[in-house]
């Protein structure tokens, strides 16, 4: 139902979103995954008609929404990355104001406010001023505000950044339920786990481009003949590293702190080779772990970087 | 739109301490300035106890005596005795001597001159007052005193402005004349000091043109009222900057609410606050300092109408600031620009120092700024309640309102254009 076609955005000649094609079918839950600065928020701004694309199009049921966004706005709820609320107003007052300008009918407004407060679980604190709320509670109101007009499509831009595990869990569960009740969801995050847990399909973005897409299974199959091995060492030795890279079958060796991540073809010899060179250069292996493949590994495989770089 | 307006008003209410400071600061300043800076501005007469008096003697004293002697046969010895006494110590000489006596010489400088000169200098404010002893004064005075005949013997006293000292001098001259009367045991009629401005309200401030006087309290009241509403406009724009930074503005842009409702909500709430602020200053200055105690309903009607138009003009200007704020990349840039604009408007509009210290060409521009215009208009209005005085300012203010609103709407970012 919602689709982007060769969507691009440049800021002062710098391409931030580069010919992105993605689509959302009704009832789906789709993840948009990528490190900070990948262009996720910019893409979402264009999809939600806040920002005009430099080129490309956004369509709702095959109708471009760039010139006529009204129809999309009526069915779209956007949870922005930042807390977009009046800090000096209470949760209730924020919801009332945004409900009114979202055009929620007067007779329904009060019950809608109470329903959404119920959904996000802050009904008891609705009279509190936003500025007095914790990060997690602010995030919940931020989401509630996007739900007031009962949107068919819900876009969430990193809704769990910087909050306590309990709120995070609550939010994920809530989004899952909304999706199960029929809301189409586009969920943006740089946390693999959330997207893996929540989404049917995933787009992986980096440097403004979609570098991989598909169901979780499809993406993981990219890794089907690869192993990821995490090795913690007592020290990092340059000769050890170059020998490790030279091992037959090793594709990439990443260093972070005293650990190395090795991506290699699935061959047994690699482990014995590693043990051999660690003896040779007097490097001690403190911890050794074969990873079960995850989207994190997919990203690492595709870009040679981890998502949190 | 109601939703936007109530939201803005509610936000102001939440921030009521800060908003109260902005709204009440001008009236506080007016009161303080009026207490602290009396005499720094306005009438030179109140600078110190130093009065410059023009003395115009049109009377020919000796001829007056001669003519009286020729025309009047003294009816009895008593009358002749009185004439002799008066001749020995003629009243006009006595008055002049009194004016130069040590009692007055401390604070009154007497400059004898002719009538034209005196009137010009009083008009121009070079001299504080003029005492005119008219032609035939002695003759008429003699008629009155000796023959007890009614006459028109009056001294004329003109002042360029009312002050404590001028009034004191007038009273002292009156007292001197009363003493002469007592001395000759004659009824006091005929030797009155006639103030040139009898047509003015009792005890009212006065100048030669017969208008109410414009005092420094008036200046402070009008200039602070005009200036701080400008600051208010800038404050509203700053708050828009916060909505931009905190992304609530983006959230509003995600709805199907007509974009201009946002701007209108801001503009109307600015108007309401600006109007309240004007009223607090004007009514506050009246209640606390009594600046308008002598003014009637006509004055208040004009004052409130002009203050309302001014508040509308300020709200319209704030719409330009709001729209600009939504367009500039950096909020601080916006704040900086607006503060600079307010300061420049404040200076050329004469809100910091009276406009007449500025060069002429700047004064003319200054009167086209809404704040300069309202200051000049109210300055005139407090002295002269002629409705025609308000026509031009009304036309200009309406023009400013329409132009500023159009610019504000034109600059307001279209969808997807805000930074
Ligand atoms: N208004 C803007 N002007 C210039 N550059 C921008 C603007 N908005 C975002 N960018 C740049 O675009 C890139 C992508 O940003 P963003 O879409 O926020 O990434 P993400 O949400 O994936 O972290 C970043 O490098 C950011 O600096
Ligand atoms: Mg982002």
mmCIF file of C-alpha atoms and ligand atoms in Angstrom, chain A residues 41 81 157-158, ligand 2:
data_model
loop_
_atom_site.group_PDB
_atom_site.id
_atom_site.type_symbol
_atom_site.label_atom_id
_atom_site.label_comp_id
_atom_site.label_asym_id
_atom_site.label_seq_id
_atom_site.Cartn_x
_atom_site.Cartn_y
_atom_site.Cartn_z
ATOM 1 C CA UNK A 41 15.238 9.318 9.673
ATOM 2 C CA UNK A 81 13.044 9.877 16.896
ATOM 3 C CA UNK A 157 11.790 5.991 14.386
ATOM 4 C CA UNK A 158 14.066 4.441 16.998
HETATM 5 MG MG1 LIG C 2 17.611 8.718 12.919
#
